[in-house]
mmCIF file of C-alpha atoms in Angstrom:
data_model
loop_
_atom_site.group_PDB
_atom_site.id
_atom_site.type_symbol
_atom_site.label_atom_id
_atom_site.label_comp_id
_atom_site.label_asym_id
_atom_site.label_seq_id
_atom_site.Cartn_x
_atom_site.Cartn_y
_atom_site.Cartn_z
ATOM 1 C CA ASN H 1 17.430 39.903 78.903
ATOM 2 C CA LEU H 2 14.553 42.376 78.725
ATOM 3 C CA GLY H 3 16.533 45.152 80.350
ATOM 4 C CA ILE H 4 14.395 45.230 83.500
ATOM 5 C CA LYS H 5 16.465 46.808 86.250
ATOM 6 C CA LYS H 6 13.976 47.169 89.081
ATOM 7 C CA VAL H 7 10.731 45.489 90.117
ATOM 8 C CA VAL H 8 8.191 46.523 92.760
ATOM 9 C CA PHE H 9 6.251 43.455 93.868
ATOM 10 C CA THR H 10 2.858 43.976 95.525
ATOM 11 C CA SER H 11 2.307 41.586 98.414
ATOM 12 C CA THR H 12 0.047 42.115 101.436
ATOM 13 C CA ALA H 13 0.571 43.022 105.082
ATOM 14 C CA GLY H 14 -1.462 39.910 105.817
ATOM 15 C CA VAL H 15 1.667 37.785 105.336
ATOM 16 C CA PHE H 16 3.006 39.053 108.684
ATOM 17 C CA GLY H 17 0.012 37.803 110.638
ATOM 18 C CA PRO H 18 -1.871 39.531 113.470
ATOM 19 C CA SER H 19 -0.383 41.790 116.135
ATOM 20 C CA ILE H 20 -0.413 39.213 118.915
ATOM 21 C CA ASN H 21 2.245 40.700 121.192
ATOM 22 C CA ASN H 22 3.404 43.871 119.448
ATOM 23 C CA ILE H 23 2.411 46.113 116.565
ATOM 24 C CA VAL H 24 3.216 44.515 113.204
ATOM 25 C CA THR H 25 6.334 45.730 111.384
ATOM 26 C CA GLU H 26 8.458 44.396 108.534
ATOM 27 C CA LEU H 27 10.435 42.418 111.131
ATOM 28 C CA THR H 28 7.394 40.598 112.524
ATOM 29 C CA GLU H 29 7.601 36.821 112.235
ATOM 30 C CA ARG H 30 4.292 35.068 111.722
ATOM 31 C CA THR H 31 3.362 32.808 114.646
ATOM 32 C CA VAL H 32 -0.049 31.538 113.501
ATOM 33 C CA ASP H 33 -1.139 29.691 110.386
ATOM 34 C CA TYR H 34 -2.461 31.621 107.399
ATOM 35 C CA PHE H 35 -6.171 32.423 107.543
ATOM 36 C CA LEU H 36 -6.672 32.929 103.819
ATOM 37 C CA GLU H 37 -5.189 31.406 100.689
ATOM 38 C CA TYR H 38 -4.585 34.975 99.548
ATOM 39 C CA GLU H 39 -2.115 35.453 102.410
ATOM 40 C CA ARG H 40 -0.492 32.086 101.844
ATOM 41 C CA THR H 41 0.011 32.540 98.106
ATOM 42 C CA LYS H 42 1.364 36.065 98.581
ATOM 43 C CA ALA H 43 3.940 34.659 101.013
ATOM 44 C CA ILE H 44 4.915 32.025 98.447
ATOM 45 C CA ALA H 45 5.192 34.722 95.784
ATOM 46 C CA GLU H 46 7.445 36.775 98.075
ATOM 47 C CA ASP H 47 9.786 33.806 98.422
ATOM 48 C CA PHE H 48 9.779 33.451 94.640
ATOM 49 C CA ALA H 49 10.594 37.155 94.245
ATOM 50 C CA LYS H 50 13.493 36.802 96.681
ATOM 51 C CA LYS H 51 15.042 34.165 94.419
ATOM 52 C CA TYR H 52 15.331 36.808 91.728
ATOM 53 C CA MET H 53 17.125 39.034 94.229
ATOM 54 C CA GLN H 54 19.810 36.363 94.378
ATOM 55 C CA LYS H 55 20.148 36.757 90.614
ATOM 56 C CA GLU H 56 20.958 40.430 91.195
ATOM 57 C CA LEU H 57 17.554 41.731 90.112
ATOM 58 C CA ASN H 58 16.570 44.827 92.106
ATOM 59 C CA VAL H 59 13.306 43.733 93.750
ATOM 60 C CA VAL H 60 11.390 45.832 96.277
ATOM 61 C CA ILE H 61 8.371 44.372 98.076
ATOM 62 C CA VAL H 62 5.446 46.499 99.257
ATOM 63 C CA ASN H 63 2.864 45.187 101.723
ATOM 64 C CA PRO H 64 -0.424 47.130 101.635
ATOM 65 C CA THR H 65 -2.923 46.744 104.478
ATOM 66 C CA ARG H 66 -6.725 46.930 103.999
ATOM 67 C CA VAL H 67 -7.196 49.182 100.985
ATOM 68 C CA TYR H 68 -10.312 51.296 100.458
ATOM 69 C CA GLY H 69 -11.404 54.159 98.231
ATOM 70 C CA PRO H 70 -12.758 54.953 94.752
ATOM 71 C CA GLY H 71 -12.390 52.103 92.290
ATOM 72 C CA VAL H 72 -13.957 48.943 90.930
ATOM 73 C CA LEU H 73 -16.160 47.372 93.614
ATOM 74 C CA SER H 74 -14.604 43.926 93.469
ATOM 75 C CA LYS H 75 -13.348 41.548 96.164
ATOM 76 C CA SER H 76 -10.115 43.531 96.335
ATOM 77 C CA ASN H 77 -12.152 46.600 97.324
ATOM 78 C CA SER H 78 -14.198 44.854 100.005
ATOM 79 C CA VAL H 79 -13.786 47.659 102.566
ATOM 80 C CA THR H 80 -15.440 50.137 100.199
ATOM 81 C CA ILE H 81 -18.211 47.620 99.543
ATOM 82 C CA MET H 82 -18.740 47.380 103.307
ATOM 83 C CA ILE H 83 -18.944 51.183 103.566
ATOM 84 C CA LYS H 84 -21.482 51.290 100.737
ATOM 85 C CA SER H 85 -23.510 48.456 102.272
ATOM 86 C CA TYR H 86 -23.652 50.199 105.655
ATOM 87 C CA ILE H 87 -24.912 53.451 104.112
ATOM 88 C CA GLN H 88 -27.610 51.520 102.239
ATOM 89 C CA GLY H 89 -28.640 49.738 105.439
ATOM 90 C CA ARG H 90 -27.547 46.335 104.190
ATOM 91 C CA TRP H 91 -24.600 45.899 106.566
ATOM 92 C CA ARG H 92 -25.692 45.718 110.201
ATOM 93 C CA VAL H 93 -23.070 43.439 111.762
ATOM 94 C CA ILE H 94 -20.172 44.295 114.067
ATOM 95 C CA PRO H 95 -17.892 41.252 114.490
ATOM 96 C CA GLY H 96 -17.528 40.169 118.119
ATOM 97 C CA ASP H 97 -17.345 43.036 120.595
ATOM 98 C CA GLY H 98 -16.277 45.480 117.887
ATOM 99 C CA LYS H 99 -12.884 46.109 119.461
ATOM 100 C CA SER H 100 -10.851 44.161 116.922
ATOM 101 C CA VAL H 101 -8.455 46.579 115.200
ATOM 102 C CA GLY H 102 -7.615 46.656 111.511
ATOM 103 C CA ASN H 103 -5.360 48.944 109.494
ATOM 104 C CA TYR H 104 -7.067 50.828 106.653
ATOM 105 C CA VAL H 105 -5.165 52.625 103.899
ATOM 106 C CA PHE H 106 -6.631 55.001 101.308
ATOM 107 C CA ILE H 107 -6.136 53.996 97.668
ATOM 108 C CA ASP H 108 -4.333 57.234 96.708
ATOM 109 C CA ASP H 109 -1.697 56.498 99.363
ATOM 110 C CA ILE H 110 -1.157 53.051 97.858
ATOM 111 C CA VAL H 111 -0.713 54.445 94.357
ATOM 112 C CA LYS H 112 1.802 57.016 95.583
ATOM 113 C CA GLY H 113 3.455 54.346 97.735
ATOM 114 C CA HIS H 114 4.179 52.174 94.710
ATOM 115 C CA ILE H 115 5.669 55.112 92.836
ATOM 116 C CA ILE H 116 8.009 56.121 95.657
ATOM 117 C CA ALA H 117 8.927 52.470 96.237
ATOM 118 C CA MET H 118 10.118 52.347 92.636
ATOM 119 C CA GLU H 119 11.986 55.627 93.045
ATOM 120 C CA LYS H 120 13.460 55.206 96.543
ATOM 121 C CA GLY H 121 12.984 51.602 97.621
ATOM 122 C CA LYS H 122 16.141 49.748 98.593
ATOM 123 C CA PRO H 123 16.923 46.425 96.884
ATOM 124 C CA GLY H 124 15.601 43.437 98.822
ATOM 125 C CA GLU H 125 13.611 45.506 101.314
ATOM 126 C CA ARG H 126 9.951 45.198 102.313
ATOM 127 C CA TYR H 127 7.783 48.218 103.053
ATOM 128 C CA ILE H 128 4.405 48.128 104.755
ATOM 129 C CA LEU H 129 2.081 50.639 103.087
ATOM 130 C CA GLY H 130 -0.490 51.190 105.800
ATOM 131 C CA GLY H 131 -2.909 53.777 107.077
ATOM 132 C CA SER H 132 -5.016 54.199 110.208
ATOM 133 C CA ASN H 133 -5.360 51.588 112.959
ATOM 134 C CA ILE H 134 -9.039 51.572 113.923
ATOM 135 C CA ASN H 135 -11.529 49.153 115.505
ATOM 136 C CA TYR H 136 -14.945 48.244 114.102
ATOM 137 C CA ILE H 137 -16.867 50.418 116.562
ATOM 138 C CA ASP H 138 -14.961 53.543 115.540
ATOM 139 C CA PHE H 139 -14.994 52.487 111.883
ATOM 140 C CA PHE H 140 -18.786 52.484 111.676
ATOM 141 C CA ARG H 141 -19.133 55.528 113.939
ATOM 142 C CA ILE H 142 -17.034 57.554 111.497
ATOM 143 C CA ILE H 143 -19.005 56.253 108.502
ATOM 144 C CA LYS H 144 -22.232 57.187 110.315
ATOM 145 C CA ASP H 145 -20.941 60.691 111.094
ATOM 146 C CA ILE H 146 -19.839 61.357 107.518
ATOM 147 C CA SER H 147 -22.837 59.855 105.726
ATOM 148 C CA GLY H 148 -25.494 60.989 108.185
ATOM 149 C CA LYS H 149 -26.950 57.466 108.040
ATOM 150 C CA LYS H 150 -27.633 55.952 111.450
ATOM 151 C CA HIS H 151 -28.391 52.241 111.432
ATOM 152 C CA PHE H 152 -28.744 49.914 114.398
ATOM 153 C CA MET H 153 -25.765 47.565 114.470
ATOM 154 C CA PHE H 154 -25.741 44.034 115.875
ATOM 155 C CA LYS H 155 -22.679 42.829 117.757
ATOM 156 C CA LEU H 156 -22.516 39.169 116.812
ATOM 157 C CA PRO H 157 -20.426 36.804 118.964
ATOM 158 C CA LEU H 158 -17.684 35.211 116.920
ATOM 159 C CA VAL H 159 -18.868 31.742 117.984
ATOM 160 C CA PHE H 160 -22.239 32.453 116.375
ATOM 161 C CA MET H 161 -20.604 33.903 113.262
ATOM 162 C CA LEU H 162 -18.391 30.825 113.007
ATOM 163 C CA ALA H 163 -21.426 28.519 113.163
ATOM 164 C CA VAL H 164 -23.159 30.538 110.439
ATOM 165 C CA SER H 165 -20.048 30.440 108.262
ATOM 166 C CA TYR H 166 -19.858 26.641 108.483
ATOM 167 C CA PHE H 167 -23.540 26.444 107.530
ATOM 168 C CA MET H 168 -22.861 28.686 104.534
ATOM 169 C CA MET H 169 -19.989 26.444 103.480
ATOM 170 C CA LEU H 170 -22.383 23.486 103.632
ATOM 171 C CA LEU H 171 -24.814 25.328 101.343
ATOM 172 C CA THR H 172 -21.917 26.026 99.011
ATOM 173 C CA LYS H 173 -21.013 22.354 98.906
ATOM 174 C CA LEU H 174 -24.602 21.187 98.374
ATOM 175 C CA PHE H 175 -26.030 23.872 96.113
ATOM 176 C CA GLY H 176 -23.113 25.970 94.894
ATOM 177 C CA VAL H 177 -24.353 29.031 96.799
ATOM 178 C CA LYS H 178 -21.625 31.640 97.165
ATOM 179 C CA PRO H 179 -20.868 32.104 100.913
ATOM 180 C CA MET H 180 -21.115 35.610 102.348
ATOM 181 C CA ILE H 181 -18.520 34.706 104.974
ATOM 182 C CA THR H 182 -16.115 31.821 105.540
ATOM 183 C CA PRO H 183 -14.807 30.163 108.726
ATOM 184 C CA ALA H 184 -11.286 31.372 107.945
ATOM 185 C CA LEU H 185 -12.452 34.979 107.752
ATOM 186 C CA VAL H 186 -14.353 34.708 111.047
ATOM 187 C CA LYS H 187 -11.253 33.316 112.761
ATOM 188 C CA LYS H 188 -9.316 36.304 111.441
ATOM 189 C CA PHE H 189 -11.790 38.627 113.210
ATOM 190 C CA ASN H 190 -10.647 37.130 116.526
ATOM 191 C CA TYR H 191 -7.256 38.865 116.317
ATOM 192 C CA GLN H 192 -5.891 42.402 116.477
ATOM 193 C CA TRP H 193 -4.227 43.781 113.338
ATOM 194 C CA ASN H 194 -2.324 46.865 114.517
ATOM 195 C CA VAL H 195 0.238 47.727 111.849
ATOM 196 C CA SER H 196 3.089 50.243 111.614
ATOM 197 C CA SER H 197 4.182 51.994 108.407
ATOM 198 C CA LYS H 198 7.034 53.912 110.038
ATOM 199 C CA LYS H 199 9.704 52.291 107.868
ATOM 200 C CA ALA H 200 7.947 53.365 104.656
ATOM 201 C CA GLU H 201 7.309 56.812 106.117
ATOM 202 C CA LYS H 202 10.965 57.260 107.059
ATOM 203 C CA GLU H 203 12.701 55.704 104.050
ATOM 204 C CA LEU H 204 10.218 56.393 101.253
ATOM 205 C CA GLY H 205 8.260 59.391 102.446
ATOM 206 C CA HIS H 206 4.992 57.426 102.619
ATOM 207 C CA GLN H 207 2.193 59.732 103.765
ATOM 208 C CA ILE H 208 -0.996 58.537 105.431
ATOM 209 C CA THR H 209 -4.455 59.939 104.763
ATOM 210 C CA ASN H 210 -6.335 59.685 108.073
ATOM 211 C CA PHE H 211 -9.395 57.461 107.960
ATOM 212 C CA ARG H 212 -11.981 60.220 108.377
ATOM 213 C CA GLU H 213 -10.569 62.139 105.407
ATOM 214 C CA GLY H 214 -10.234 59.031 103.255
ATOM 215 C CA ALA H 215 -13.724 57.838 104.170
ATOM 216 C CA THR H 216 -15.153 61.258 103.287
ATOM 217 C CA LYS H 217 -13.579 61.099 99.817
ATOM 218 C CA THR H 218 -14.804 57.529 99.410
ATOM 219 C CA ILE H 219 -18.393 58.346 100.366
ATOM 220 C CA ASP H 220 -18.394 61.431 98.122
ATOM 221 C CA TRP H 221 -17.295 59.185 95.259
ATOM 222 C CA LEU H 222 -19.915 56.535 96.055
ATOM 223 C CA GLN H 223 -22.633 59.181 96.067
ATOM 224 C CA SER H 224 -21.419 60.592 92.747
ATOM 225 C CA VAL H 225 -21.564 57.233 90.984
ATOM 226 C CA ASN H 226 -24.654 55.842 92.734
ATOM 227 C CA LYS H 227 -26.956 58.886 92.801
ATOM 228 C CA GLY H 228 -27.238 59.123 96.560
ATOM 229 C CA LEU H 229 -26.557 55.415 97.037
ATOM 230 C CA ASP H 230 -30.163 54.499 96.243
ATOM 231 C CA LYS H 231 -28.992 51.773 93.892
ATOM 232 C CA THR H 232 -27.415 48.506 94.962
#
């Protein structure tokens, strides 16, 4: 009734789950339970969006991976917060052995990805908007190289991190203290998250900014708004 002819719905690549046997694509079927309510509710919202497809509304779904870059430093920009915290010497932890892989996509690529999804996206299709697959060791090595800040990093066993997270949840329950990490998030660290954006690259023209370039732009921005990152 409002004359809306096409909708681009923003979901998350987290709905597909980790890359247990193969790299994650739009055809990947989740084989483990959801780690976060964010993933679960996005999956529910996708199902809701698909109902509108049955009503002949042109709906395209995009699934961003871990987004980083200039922007409001909120929970949705947690990767940038982690970069900032490392530079300031406040983040010293590498989860597990540091070899767990995540996919990191620069914010500009996400903005452009939404635009081209509106312009070229096919009705009823999903498109992963991803970036670089990189493990924690390489992640922090690149941040160190770009920023020039070298901090000693502690590789914490996931079992230890899990115990700490349960203790933090207890403090939350007793005193209302906001937990720095949750058991669900620690369990997520135990998996690989290799993701492919080839479908979006081929059908939409999605272009990926490599992590070193994106991290450089992010750190330049952080320094411009934080005067050398001296402030918290």
